[in-house]
Tab-separated table of C-alpha atoms in Angstrom:
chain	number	residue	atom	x	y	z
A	823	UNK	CA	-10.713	1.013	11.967
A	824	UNK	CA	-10.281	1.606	15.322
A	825	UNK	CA	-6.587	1.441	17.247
A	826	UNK	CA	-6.263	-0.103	20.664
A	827	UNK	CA	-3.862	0.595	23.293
A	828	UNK	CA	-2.311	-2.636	24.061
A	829	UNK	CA	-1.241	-3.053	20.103
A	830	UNK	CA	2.367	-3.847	17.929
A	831	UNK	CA	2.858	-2.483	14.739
A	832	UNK	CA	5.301	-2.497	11.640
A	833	UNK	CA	5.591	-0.050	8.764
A	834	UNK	CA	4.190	-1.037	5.602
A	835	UNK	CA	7.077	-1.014	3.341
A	836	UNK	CA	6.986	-3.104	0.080
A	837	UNK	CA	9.839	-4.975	0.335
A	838	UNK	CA	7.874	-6.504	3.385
A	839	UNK	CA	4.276	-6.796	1.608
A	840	UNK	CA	4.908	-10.617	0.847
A	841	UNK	CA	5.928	-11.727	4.380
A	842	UNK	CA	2.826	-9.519	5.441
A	843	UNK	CA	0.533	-11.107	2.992
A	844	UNK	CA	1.446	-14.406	4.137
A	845	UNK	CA	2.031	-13.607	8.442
A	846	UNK	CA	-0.058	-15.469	10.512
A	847	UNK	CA	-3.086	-13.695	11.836
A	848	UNK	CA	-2.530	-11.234	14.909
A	849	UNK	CA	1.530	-11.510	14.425
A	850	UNK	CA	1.173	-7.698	13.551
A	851	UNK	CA	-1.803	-5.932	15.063
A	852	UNK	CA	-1.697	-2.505	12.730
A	853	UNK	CA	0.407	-1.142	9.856
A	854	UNK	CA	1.800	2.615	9.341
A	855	UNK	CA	2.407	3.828	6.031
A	856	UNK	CA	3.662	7.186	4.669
A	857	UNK	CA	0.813	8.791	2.579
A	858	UNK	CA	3.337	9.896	0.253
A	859	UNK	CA	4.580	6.928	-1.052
A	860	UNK	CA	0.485	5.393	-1.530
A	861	UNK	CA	-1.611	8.528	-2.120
A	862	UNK	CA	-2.483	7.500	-6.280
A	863	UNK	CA	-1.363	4.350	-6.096
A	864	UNK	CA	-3.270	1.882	-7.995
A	865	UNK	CA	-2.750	-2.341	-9.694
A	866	UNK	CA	-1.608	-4.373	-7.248
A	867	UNK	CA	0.152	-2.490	-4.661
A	868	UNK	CA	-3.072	-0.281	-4.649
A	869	UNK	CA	-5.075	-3.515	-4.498
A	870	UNK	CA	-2.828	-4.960	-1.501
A	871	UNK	CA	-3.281	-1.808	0.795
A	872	UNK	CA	-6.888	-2.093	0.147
A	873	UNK	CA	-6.152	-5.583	1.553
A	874	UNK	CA	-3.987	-4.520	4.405
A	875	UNK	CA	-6.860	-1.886	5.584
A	876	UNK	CA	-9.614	-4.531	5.438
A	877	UNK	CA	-7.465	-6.643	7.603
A	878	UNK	CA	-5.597	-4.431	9.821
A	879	UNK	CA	-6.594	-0.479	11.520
A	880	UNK	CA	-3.676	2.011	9.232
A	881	UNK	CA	-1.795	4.853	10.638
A	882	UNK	CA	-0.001	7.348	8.544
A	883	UNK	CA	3.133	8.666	9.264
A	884	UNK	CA	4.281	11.785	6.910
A	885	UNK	CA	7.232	12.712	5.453
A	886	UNK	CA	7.424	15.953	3.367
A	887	UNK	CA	4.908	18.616	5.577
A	888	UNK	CA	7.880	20.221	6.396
A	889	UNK	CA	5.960	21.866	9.568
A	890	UNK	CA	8.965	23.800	10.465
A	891	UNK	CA	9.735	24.909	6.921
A	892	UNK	CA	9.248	28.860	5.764
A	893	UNK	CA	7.667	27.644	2.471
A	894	UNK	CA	3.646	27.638	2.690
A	895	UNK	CA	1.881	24.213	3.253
A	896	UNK	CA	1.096	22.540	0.625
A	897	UNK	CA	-2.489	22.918	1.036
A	898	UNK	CA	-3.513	21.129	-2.332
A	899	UNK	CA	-1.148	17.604	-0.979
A	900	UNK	CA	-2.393	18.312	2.829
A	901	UNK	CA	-6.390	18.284	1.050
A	902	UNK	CA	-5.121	14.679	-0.729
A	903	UNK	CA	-3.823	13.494	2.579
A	904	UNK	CA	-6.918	14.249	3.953
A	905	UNK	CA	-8.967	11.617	1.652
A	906	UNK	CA	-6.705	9.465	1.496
A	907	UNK	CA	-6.936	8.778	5.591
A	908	UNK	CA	-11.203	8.889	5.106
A	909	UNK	CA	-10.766	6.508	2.889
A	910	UNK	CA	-8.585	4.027	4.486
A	911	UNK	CA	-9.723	4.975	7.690
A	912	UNK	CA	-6.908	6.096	9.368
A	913	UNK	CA	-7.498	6.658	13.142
A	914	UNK	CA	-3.736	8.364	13.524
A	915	UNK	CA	-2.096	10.923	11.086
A	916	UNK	CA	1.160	12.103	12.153
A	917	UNK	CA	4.394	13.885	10.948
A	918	UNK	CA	7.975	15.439	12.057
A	919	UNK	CA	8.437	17.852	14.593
A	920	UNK	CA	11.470	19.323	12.003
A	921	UNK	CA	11.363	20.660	8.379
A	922	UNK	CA	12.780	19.411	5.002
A	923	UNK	CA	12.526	21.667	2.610
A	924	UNK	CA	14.021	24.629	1.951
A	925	UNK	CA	12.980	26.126	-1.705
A	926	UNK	CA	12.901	22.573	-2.554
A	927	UNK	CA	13.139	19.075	-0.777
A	928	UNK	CA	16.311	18.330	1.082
A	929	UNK	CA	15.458	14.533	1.327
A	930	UNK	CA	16.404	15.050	5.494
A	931	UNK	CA	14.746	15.822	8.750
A	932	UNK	CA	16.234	18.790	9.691
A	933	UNK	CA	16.024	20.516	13.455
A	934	UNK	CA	14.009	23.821	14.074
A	935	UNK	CA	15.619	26.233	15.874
A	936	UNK	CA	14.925	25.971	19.941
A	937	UNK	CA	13.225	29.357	20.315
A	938	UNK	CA	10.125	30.809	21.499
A	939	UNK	CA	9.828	32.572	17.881
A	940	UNK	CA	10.137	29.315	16.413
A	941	UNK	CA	7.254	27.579	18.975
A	942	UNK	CA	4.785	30.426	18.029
A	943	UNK	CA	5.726	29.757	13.890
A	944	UNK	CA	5.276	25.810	14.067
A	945	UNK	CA	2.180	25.899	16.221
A	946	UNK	CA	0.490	27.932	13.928
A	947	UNK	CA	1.182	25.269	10.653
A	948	UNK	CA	0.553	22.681	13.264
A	949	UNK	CA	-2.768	24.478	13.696
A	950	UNK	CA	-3.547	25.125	9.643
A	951	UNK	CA	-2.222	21.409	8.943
A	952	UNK	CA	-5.080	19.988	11.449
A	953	UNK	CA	-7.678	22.690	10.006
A	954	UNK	CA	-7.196	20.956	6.517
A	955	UNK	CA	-7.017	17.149	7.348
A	956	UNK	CA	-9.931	17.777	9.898
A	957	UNK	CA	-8.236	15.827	12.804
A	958	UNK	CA	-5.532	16.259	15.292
A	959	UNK	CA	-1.979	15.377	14.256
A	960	UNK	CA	0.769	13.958	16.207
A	961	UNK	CA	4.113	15.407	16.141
A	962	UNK	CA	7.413	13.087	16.531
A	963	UNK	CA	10.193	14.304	18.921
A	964	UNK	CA	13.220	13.899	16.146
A	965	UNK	CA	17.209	13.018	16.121
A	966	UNK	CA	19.295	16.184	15.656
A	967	UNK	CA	22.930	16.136	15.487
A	968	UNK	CA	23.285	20.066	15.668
A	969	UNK	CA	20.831	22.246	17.989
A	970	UNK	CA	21.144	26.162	15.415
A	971	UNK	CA	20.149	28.835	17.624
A	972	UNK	CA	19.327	26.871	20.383
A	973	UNK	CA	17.534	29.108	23.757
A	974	UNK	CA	15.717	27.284	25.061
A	975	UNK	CA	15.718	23.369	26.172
A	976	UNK	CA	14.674	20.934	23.370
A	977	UNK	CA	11.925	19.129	26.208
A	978	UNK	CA	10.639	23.130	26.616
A	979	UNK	CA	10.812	23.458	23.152
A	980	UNK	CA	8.429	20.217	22.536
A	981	UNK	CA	6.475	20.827	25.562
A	982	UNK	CA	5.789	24.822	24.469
A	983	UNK	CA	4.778	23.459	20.622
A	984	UNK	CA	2.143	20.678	21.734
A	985	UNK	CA	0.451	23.548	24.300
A	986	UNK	CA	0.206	26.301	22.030
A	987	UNK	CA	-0.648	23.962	18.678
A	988	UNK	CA	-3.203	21.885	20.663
A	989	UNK	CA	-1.940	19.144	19.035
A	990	UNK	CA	-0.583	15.005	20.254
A	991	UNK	CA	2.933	13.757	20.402
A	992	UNK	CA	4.484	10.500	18.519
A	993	UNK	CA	6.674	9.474	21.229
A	994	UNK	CA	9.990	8.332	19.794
A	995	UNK	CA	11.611	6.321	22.227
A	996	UNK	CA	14.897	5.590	20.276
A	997	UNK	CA	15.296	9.195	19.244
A	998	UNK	CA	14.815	10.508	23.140
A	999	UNK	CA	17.846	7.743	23.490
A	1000	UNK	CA	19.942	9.236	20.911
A	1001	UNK	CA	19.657	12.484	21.337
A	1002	UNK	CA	20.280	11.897	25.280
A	1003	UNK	CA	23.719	10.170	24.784
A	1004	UNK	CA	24.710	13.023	21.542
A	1005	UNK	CA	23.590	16.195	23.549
A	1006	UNK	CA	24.487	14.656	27.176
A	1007	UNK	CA	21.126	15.112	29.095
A	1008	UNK	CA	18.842	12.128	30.912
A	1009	UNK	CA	16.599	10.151	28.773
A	1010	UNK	CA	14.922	9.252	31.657
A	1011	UNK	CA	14.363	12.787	33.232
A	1012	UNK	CA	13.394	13.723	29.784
A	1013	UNK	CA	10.670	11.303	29.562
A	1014	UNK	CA	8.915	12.181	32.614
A	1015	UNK	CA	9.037	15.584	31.644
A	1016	UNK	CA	6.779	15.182	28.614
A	1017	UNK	CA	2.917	15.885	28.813
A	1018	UNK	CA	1.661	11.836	29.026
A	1019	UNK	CA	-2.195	13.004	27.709
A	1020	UNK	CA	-0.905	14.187	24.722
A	1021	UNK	CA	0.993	10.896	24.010
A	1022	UNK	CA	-1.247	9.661	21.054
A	1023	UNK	CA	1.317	6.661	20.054
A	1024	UNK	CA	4.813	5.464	20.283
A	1025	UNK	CA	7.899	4.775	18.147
A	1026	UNK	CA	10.414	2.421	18.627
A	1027	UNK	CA	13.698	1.422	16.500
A	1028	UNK	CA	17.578	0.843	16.202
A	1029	UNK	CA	20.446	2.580	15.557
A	1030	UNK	CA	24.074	3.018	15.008
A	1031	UNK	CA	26.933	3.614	17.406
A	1032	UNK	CA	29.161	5.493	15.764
A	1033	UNK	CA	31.416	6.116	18.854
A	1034	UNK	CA	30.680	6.011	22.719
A	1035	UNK	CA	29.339	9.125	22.884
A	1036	UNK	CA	27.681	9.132	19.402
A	1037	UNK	CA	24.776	7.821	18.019
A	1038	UNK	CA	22.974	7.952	14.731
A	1039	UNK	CA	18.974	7.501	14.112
A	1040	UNK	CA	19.091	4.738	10.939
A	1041	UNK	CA	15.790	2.450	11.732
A	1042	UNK	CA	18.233	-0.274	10.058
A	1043	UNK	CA	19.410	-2.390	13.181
A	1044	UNK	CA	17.781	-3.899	16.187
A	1045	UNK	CA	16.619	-2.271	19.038
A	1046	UNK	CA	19.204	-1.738	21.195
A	1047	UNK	CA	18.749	-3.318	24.902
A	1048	UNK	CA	18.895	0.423	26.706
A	1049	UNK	CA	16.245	1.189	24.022
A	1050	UNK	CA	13.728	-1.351	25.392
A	1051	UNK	CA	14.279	-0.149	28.852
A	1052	UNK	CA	13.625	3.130	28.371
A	1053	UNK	CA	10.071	1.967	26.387
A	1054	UNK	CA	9.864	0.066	29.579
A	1055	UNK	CA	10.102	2.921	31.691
A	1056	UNK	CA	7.109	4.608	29.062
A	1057	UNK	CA	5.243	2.157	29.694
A	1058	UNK	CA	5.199	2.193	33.859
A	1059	UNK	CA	4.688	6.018	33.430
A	1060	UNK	CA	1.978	6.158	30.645
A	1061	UNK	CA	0.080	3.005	30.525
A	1062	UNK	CA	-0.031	0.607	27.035
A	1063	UNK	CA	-0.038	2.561	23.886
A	1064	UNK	CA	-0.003	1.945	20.475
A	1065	UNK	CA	4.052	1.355	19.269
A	1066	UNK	CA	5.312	0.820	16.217
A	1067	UNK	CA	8.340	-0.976	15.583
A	1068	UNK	CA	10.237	1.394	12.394
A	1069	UNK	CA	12.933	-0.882	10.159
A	1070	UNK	CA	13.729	0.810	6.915
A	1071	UNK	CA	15.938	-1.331	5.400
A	1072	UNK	CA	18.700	-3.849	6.223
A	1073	UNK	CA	14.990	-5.613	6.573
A	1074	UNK	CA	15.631	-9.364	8.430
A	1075	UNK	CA	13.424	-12.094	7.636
A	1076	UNK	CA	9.816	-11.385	9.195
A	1077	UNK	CA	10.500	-13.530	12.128
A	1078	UNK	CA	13.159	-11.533	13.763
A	1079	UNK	CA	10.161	-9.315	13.080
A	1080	UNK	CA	7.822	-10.625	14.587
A	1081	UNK	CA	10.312	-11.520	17.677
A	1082	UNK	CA	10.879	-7.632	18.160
A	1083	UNK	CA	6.762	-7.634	17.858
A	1084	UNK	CA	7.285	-9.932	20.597
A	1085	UNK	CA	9.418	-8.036	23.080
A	1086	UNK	CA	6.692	-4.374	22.989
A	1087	UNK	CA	4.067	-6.537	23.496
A	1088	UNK	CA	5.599	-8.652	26.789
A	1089	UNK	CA	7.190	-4.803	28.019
A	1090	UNK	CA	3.720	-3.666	27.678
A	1091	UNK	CA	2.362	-6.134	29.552
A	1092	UNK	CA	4.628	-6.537	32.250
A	1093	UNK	CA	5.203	-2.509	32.896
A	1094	UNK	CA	1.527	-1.653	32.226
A	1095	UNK	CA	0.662	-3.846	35.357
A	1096	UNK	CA	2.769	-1.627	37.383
A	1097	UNK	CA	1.535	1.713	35.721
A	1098	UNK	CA	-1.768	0.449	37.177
A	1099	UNK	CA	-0.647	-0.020	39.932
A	1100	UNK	CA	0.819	2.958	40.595
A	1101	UNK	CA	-2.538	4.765	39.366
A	1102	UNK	CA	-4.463	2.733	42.004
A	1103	UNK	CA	-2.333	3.684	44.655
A	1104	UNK	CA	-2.331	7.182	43.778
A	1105	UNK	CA	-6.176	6.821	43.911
A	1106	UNK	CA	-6.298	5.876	47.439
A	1107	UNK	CA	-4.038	8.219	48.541
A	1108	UNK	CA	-6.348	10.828	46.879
Protein backbone atom coordinates (compact mmCIF):
# COMPACT_ATOMS: atom_id res chain seq x y z
CA UNK A 1 0.00 0.00 0.00
CA UNK A 2 1.26 2.99 -1.12
CA UNK A 3 2.81 5.94 1.39
CA UNK A 4 2.09 9.58 0.76
CA UNK A 5 4.06 12.50 1.62
CA UNK A 6 1.82 14.63 3.59
CA UNK A 7 1.18 11.51 6.21
CA UNK A 8 1.44 10.91 10.45
CA UNK A 9 2.34 7.78 11.75
CA UNK A 10 2.72 5.75 15.11
CA UNK A 11 4.58 2.53 15.81
CA UNK A 12 2.63 -0.48 16.11
CA UNK A 13 3.35 -1.62 19.52
CA UNK A 14 0.87 -3.98 21.33
CA UNK A 15 0.27 -2.31 24.25
CA UNK A 16 -1.35 0.28 21.77
CA UNK A 17 -3.26 -2.37 19.41
CA UNK A 18 -6.63 -1.74 21.35
CA UNK A 19 -6.68 2.10 21.16
CA UNK A 20 -5.64 1.44 17.40
CA UNK A 21 -8.36 -1.03 16.82
CA UNK A 22 -10.84 1.26 18.11
CA UNK A 23 -9.17 5.09 16.69
CA UNK A 24 -11.31 6.85 14.58
CA UNK A 25 -10.60 6.58 10.90
CA UNK A 26 -7.63 8.81 9.47
CA UNK A 27 -6.45 9.73 13.29
CA UNK A 28 -3.25 7.71 12.23
CA UNK A 29 -2.50 7.62 8.53
CA UNK A 30 0.28 4.55 8.57
CA UNK A 31 1.83 2.21 11.16
CA UNK A 32 5.70 1.08 11.51
CA UNK A 33 6.48 -2.07 13.00
CA UNK A 34 9.78 -3.89 13.68
CA UNK A 35 9.84 -7.14 11.56
CA UNK A 36 11.40 -8.78 14.37
CA UNK A 37 8.94 -8.70 16.82
CA UNK A 38 5.93 -9.96 13.87
CA UNK A 39 7.91 -12.07 11.38
CA UNK A 40 5.96 -15.80 12.56
CA UNK A 41 3.53 -14.36 14.36
CA UNK A 42 0.25 -15.95 14.15
CA UNK A 43 -3.69 -16.09 16.48
CA UNK A 44 -4.71 -12.92 17.09
CA UNK A 45 -1.91 -10.59 17.06
CA UNK A 46 -1.09 -12.23 13.61
CA UNK A 47 -4.77 -11.78 12.73
CA UNK A 48 -4.75 -7.94 13.91
CA UNK A 49 -1.66 -6.93 11.71
CA UNK A 50 -3.37 -8.57 8.90
CA UNK A 51 -6.05 -6.04 9.98
CA UNK A 52 -3.80 -3.10 10.44
CA UNK A 53 -2.27 -3.71 6.72
CA UNK A 54 -5.74 -3.93 5.12
CA UNK A 55 -6.50 -0.68 6.74
CA UNK A 56 -3.42 1.26 6.87
CA UNK A 57 0.10 1.32 4.20
CA UNK A 58 3.08 -0.56 6.94
CA UNK A 59 6.61 0.47 7.22
CA UNK A 60 9.21 -1.59 8.90
CA UNK A 61 11.70 -0.34 10.98
CA UNK A 62 14.59 -3.02 12.02
CA UNK A 63 16.29 -3.68 14.91
CA UNK A 64 18.97 -6.46 14.98
CA UNK A 65 20.83 -6.03 11.15
CA UNK A 66 23.54 -4.83 12.96
CA UNK A 67 24.86 -3.05 9.56
CA UNK A 68 27.89 -1.86 11.28
CA UNK A 69 28.60 -5.15 13.04
CA UNK A 70 31.83 -7.50 11.95
CA UNK A 71 29.59 -10.62 12.21
CA UNK A 72 28.12 -11.68 8.62
CA UNK A 73 24.43 -10.72 7.83
CA UNK A 74 22.17 -12.85 8.66
CA UNK A 75 21.24 -13.71 5.26
CA UNK A 76 18.67 -16.55 6.21
CA UNK A 77 16.56 -13.55 8.74
CA UNK A 78 17.37 -10.71 5.95
CA UNK A 79 15.56 -13.56 3.17
CA UNK A 80 12.45 -13.72 6.01
CA UNK A 81 12.40 -9.98 6.17
CA UNK A 82 12.16 -9.93 2.71
CA UNK A 83 8.61 -11.88 2.58
CA UNK A 84 7.47 -10.68 5.23
CA UNK A 85 7.44 -6.85 3.61
CA UNK A 86 5.86 -8.66 0.04
CA UNK A 87 3.48 -9.83 1.98
CA UNK A 88 2.30 -6.97 3.96
CA UNK A 89 3.27 -4.71 1.43
CA UNK A 90 5.63 -2.64 2.90
CA UNK A 91 6.55 0.42 0.73
CA UNK A 92 9.57 1.44 3.38
CA UNK A 93 12.11 -1.00 5.05
CA UNK A 94 14.58 0.64 7.13
CA UNK A 95 17.22 0.05 9.93
CA UNK A 96 20.16 1.72 12.17
CA UNK A 97 22.95 3.44 10.88
CA UNK A 98 25.00 1.62 14.14
CA UNK A 99 25.57 -2.07 15.10
CA UNK A 100 24.40 -4.31 18.02
CA UNK A 101 25.97 -7.21 18.11
CA UNK A 102 29.12 -8.21 18.83
CA UNK A 103 29.49 -12.28 18.94
CA UNK A 104 26.08 -12.03 20.22
CA UNK A 105 23.27 -9.32 20.72
CA UNK A 106 24.08 -6.43 22.97
CA UNK A 107 20.34 -5.36 23.21
CA UNK A 108 21.86 -1.46 22.24
CA UNK A 109 22.48 0.74 19.28
CA UNK A 110 25.90 1.19 19.36
CA UNK A 111 28.03 4.02 17.20
CA UNK A 112 30.39 2.97 14.25
CA UNK A 113 33.50 4.40 14.26
CA UNK A 114 33.68 7.93 12.12
CA UNK A 115 36.19 6.74 9.52
CA UNK A 116 36.56 6.42 5.93
CA UNK A 117 37.45 2.54 6.60
CA UNK A 118 34.35 2.26 8.38
CA UNK A 119 32.12 4.18 5.34
CA UNK A 120 33.64 1.72 2.75
CA UNK A 121 32.69 -1.53 5.40
CA UNK A 122 28.95 -0.35 6.06
CA UNK A 123 28.23 0.60 2.48
CA UNK A 124 29.08 -2.60 1.33
CA UNK A 125 26.36 -4.56 3.99
CA UNK A 126 24.20 -1.64 3.15
CA UNK A 127 24.67 -2.82 -0.43
CA UNK A 128 24.29 -6.92 0.30
CA UNK A 129 21.28 -6.04 2.80
CA UNK A 130 19.33 -4.26 -0.28
CA UNK A 131 20.59 -7.17 -2.75
CA UNK A 132 18.61 -9.66 -0.46
CA UNK A 133 15.34 -7.74 0.46
CA UNK A 134 15.25 -6.53 -3.28
CA UNK A 135 14.58 -2.81 -2.39
CA UNK A 136 16.40 0.16 -1.14
CA UNK A 137 16.75 0.60 2.63
CA UNK A 138 16.81 3.64 4.66
CA UNK A 139 19.37 4.20 7.19
CA UNK A 140 18.54 6.27 10.58
CA UNK A 141 21.09 8.94 11.72
CA UNK A 142 21.39 7.50 15.57
CA UNK A 143 22.07 8.99 19.31
CA UNK A 144 25.66 8.30 20.42
CA UNK A 145 26.95 9.30 23.67
CA UNK A 146 30.70 8.42 22.79
CA UNK A 147 32.16 9.11 19.11
CA UNK A 148 35.42 5.74 19.28
CA UNK A 149 37.85 6.64 16.78
CA UNK A 150 36.21 9.45 15.53
CA UNK A 151 38.15 11.28 11.99
CA UNK A 152 36.02 12.42 10.41
CA UNK A 153 32.63 14.57 11.09
CA UNK A 154 29.55 12.43 11.98
CA UNK A 155 27.35 14.65 8.97
CA UNK A 156 30.59 13.45 6.55
CA UNK A 157 30.38 10.28 7.97
CA UNK A 158 26.43 9.92 7.06
CA UNK A 159 26.76 11.87 3.98
CA UNK A 160 29.97 9.49 2.68
CA UNK A 161 27.71 6.10 3.70
CA UNK A 162 24.37 7.09 1.76
CA UNK A 163 26.79 8.04 -1.55
CA UNK A 164 28.83 5.11 -1.65
CA UNK A 165 25.82 2.50 -0.41
CA UNK A 166 23.30 4.10 -2.83
CA UNK A 167 21.00 3.82 -0.30
CA UNK A 168 17.93 6.56 1.58
CA UNK A 169 18.13 8.16 4.95
CA UNK A 170 15.42 7.90 7.97
CA UNK A 171 15.75 11.34 9.11
CA UNK A 172 15.71 11.42 12.89
CA UNK A 173 14.88 14.71 13.92
CA UNK A 174 15.12 14.20 17.77
CA UNK A 175 18.39 12.33 17.50
CA UNK A 176 20.05 15.32 15.16
CA UNK A 177 18.72 17.39 18.46
CA UNK A 178 20.44 15.28 20.88
CA UNK A 179 23.37 14.63 19.54
CA UNK A 180 23.72 18.56 18.69
CA UNK A 181 23.34 19.69 22.38
CA UNK A 182 25.78 16.24 23.72
CA UNK A 183 28.59 16.77 21.04
CA UNK A 184 28.12 20.78 20.83
CA UNK A 185 27.60 21.32 17.01
CA UNK A 186 24.33 23.12 15.14
CA UNK A 187 21.33 21.07 14.59
CA UNK A 188 20.36 23.41 12.25
CA UNK A 189 23.64 23.62 10.13
CA UNK A 190 23.56 19.93 10.38
CA UNK A 191 20.30 19.58 8.78
CA UNK A 192 20.96 21.53 5.79
CA UNK A 193 23.94 19.70 5.31
CA UNK A 194 22.23 16.37 4.65
CA UNK A 195 21.46 15.13 1.00
CA UNK A 196 17.33 16.12 0.97
CA UNK A 197 16.74 13.38 -2.21
CA UNK A 198 17.81 10.74 -0.24
CA UNK A 199 15.39 11.65 2.64
CA UNK A 200 12.94 8.64 2.21
CA UNK A 201 10.99 9.42 5.70
CA UNK A 202 11.24 11.08 9.00
CA UNK A 203 11.41 10.32 12.73
CA UNK A 204 10.28 12.23 15.41
CA UNK A 205 10.24 11.63 19.40
CA UNK A 206 11.11 12.75 23.08
CA UNK A 207 13.66 12.55 25.34
CA UNK A 208 15.32 13.07 28.60
CA UNK A 209 17.33 15.96 29.98
CA UNK A 210 19.60 14.62 32.04
CA UNK A 211 21.53 17.94 32.60
CA UNK A 212 21.80 21.23 30.46
CA UNK A 213 24.17 20.04 28.34
CA UNK A 214 22.98 16.38 28.27
CA UNK A 215 20.47 14.60 26.65
CA UNK A 216 19.37 11.03 26.34
CA UNK A 217 17.36 9.35 23.22
CA UNK A 218 14.35 7.33 25.37
CA UNK A 219 11.17 7.68 22.82
CA UNK A 220 9.31 7.73 26.40
CA UNK A 221 8.34 11.54 26.79
CA UNK A 222 6.86 14.19 24.61
CA UNK A 223 8.38 15.92 22.00
CA UNK A 224 10.19 18.52 23.26
CA UNK A 225 9.20 22.19 21.84
CA UNK A 226 12.97 22.77 20.19
CA UNK A 227 12.23 19.29 18.72
CA UNK A 228 9.20 20.48 16.70
CA UNK A 229 11.08 23.43 15.47
CA UNK A 230 13.75 21.83 14.16
CA UNK A 231 11.03 19.26 12.17
CA UNK A 232 9.75 22.64 11.27
CA UNK A 233 12.79 23.78 9.83
CA UNK A 234 12.78 19.98 7.77
CA UNK A 235 9.95 20.68 6.59
CA UNK A 236 10.66 24.42 4.90
CA UNK A 237 13.89 22.75 3.53
CA UNK A 238 12.54 19.34 2.23
CA UNK A 239 8.93 19.56 1.52
CA UNK A 240 6.12 17.08 3.48
CA UNK A 241 7.38 13.66 4.16
CA UNK A 242 6.26 10.77 5.72
CA UNK A 243 7.04 11.13 9.91
CA UNK A 244 6.51 8.92 12.37
CA UNK A 245 5.90 9.82 15.77
CA UNK A 246 8.24 6.84 18.01
CA UNK A 247 6.80 6.34 21.90
CA UNK A 248 8.10 3.16 23.40
CA UNK A 249 6.72 3.11 26.54
CA UNK A 250 5.59 5.46 29.34
CA UNK A 251 2.65 5.13 26.46
CA UNK A 252 -0.23 8.11 27.36
CA UNK A 253 -3.67 7.50 26.52
CA UNK A 254 -4.11 7.56 22.55
CA UNK A 255 -5.33 11.06 22.60
CA UNK A 256 -2.24 12.78 23.71
CA UNK A 257 -1.45 10.58 20.73
CA UNK A 258 -3.27 11.59 18.46
CA UNK A 259 -2.64 15.42 19.67
CA UNK A 260 1.20 14.90 18.87
CA UNK A 261 -0.39 13.33 15.39
CA UNK A 262 -1.83 16.64 15.42
CA UNK A 263 1.10 19.00 15.76
CA UNK A 264 3.41 16.99 12.37
CA UNK A 265 0.54 17.26 10.50
CA UNK A 266 -0.27 21.33 11.13
CA UNK A 267 4.05 21.82 10.94
CA UNK A 268 3.73 20.09 7.72
CA UNK A 269 1.28 22.08 6.50
CA UNK A 270 2.21 25.34 7.52
CA UNK A 271 6.21 24.93 6.62
CA UNK A 272 5.51 22.92 3.43
CA UNK A 273 3.70 26.12 2.07
CA UNK A 274 6.85 27.96 2.47
CA UNK A 275 9.16 25.09 1.10
CA UNK A 276 7.02 25.74 -2.00
CA UNK A 277 7.47 28.72 -1.98
CA UNK A 278 10.84 28.90 -1.81
CA UNK A 279 11.03 26.21 -4.77
CA UNK A 280 8.90 28.59 -6.91
CA UNK A 281 11.00 31.37 -6.37
CA UNK A 282 14.05 29.55 -7.02
CA UNK A 283 12.31 28.57 -10.33
CA UNK A 284 11.99 32.00 -11.56
CA UNK A 285 15.15 33.02 -10.69
CA UNK A 286 16.40 30.03 -12.80
Amino acid sequence: MSLADASAGLGLRRALLGALQASLPGSVDFLECAPENWIGVGGKLGAALDDFGARHPITCHGLSLSLGGTEPLDDTFLARVRRFLERHRVSLYSEHLSYCSDDGQLYDLLPIPFTEEAVHFVASRIRQAQDIVGRRIAVENVSYYAAPHQRMREIDFINAVLAEADCDLLLDVNNIYVNAINHRYDAHEFLSQLPGQRVAYIHVAGHYDEAEDLKVDTHGAPVKDAVWQLLGTAYERLGPRPTLLERDFNIPPYAELAGELGTIRDLMRRHARDHAGDEAARHVRA
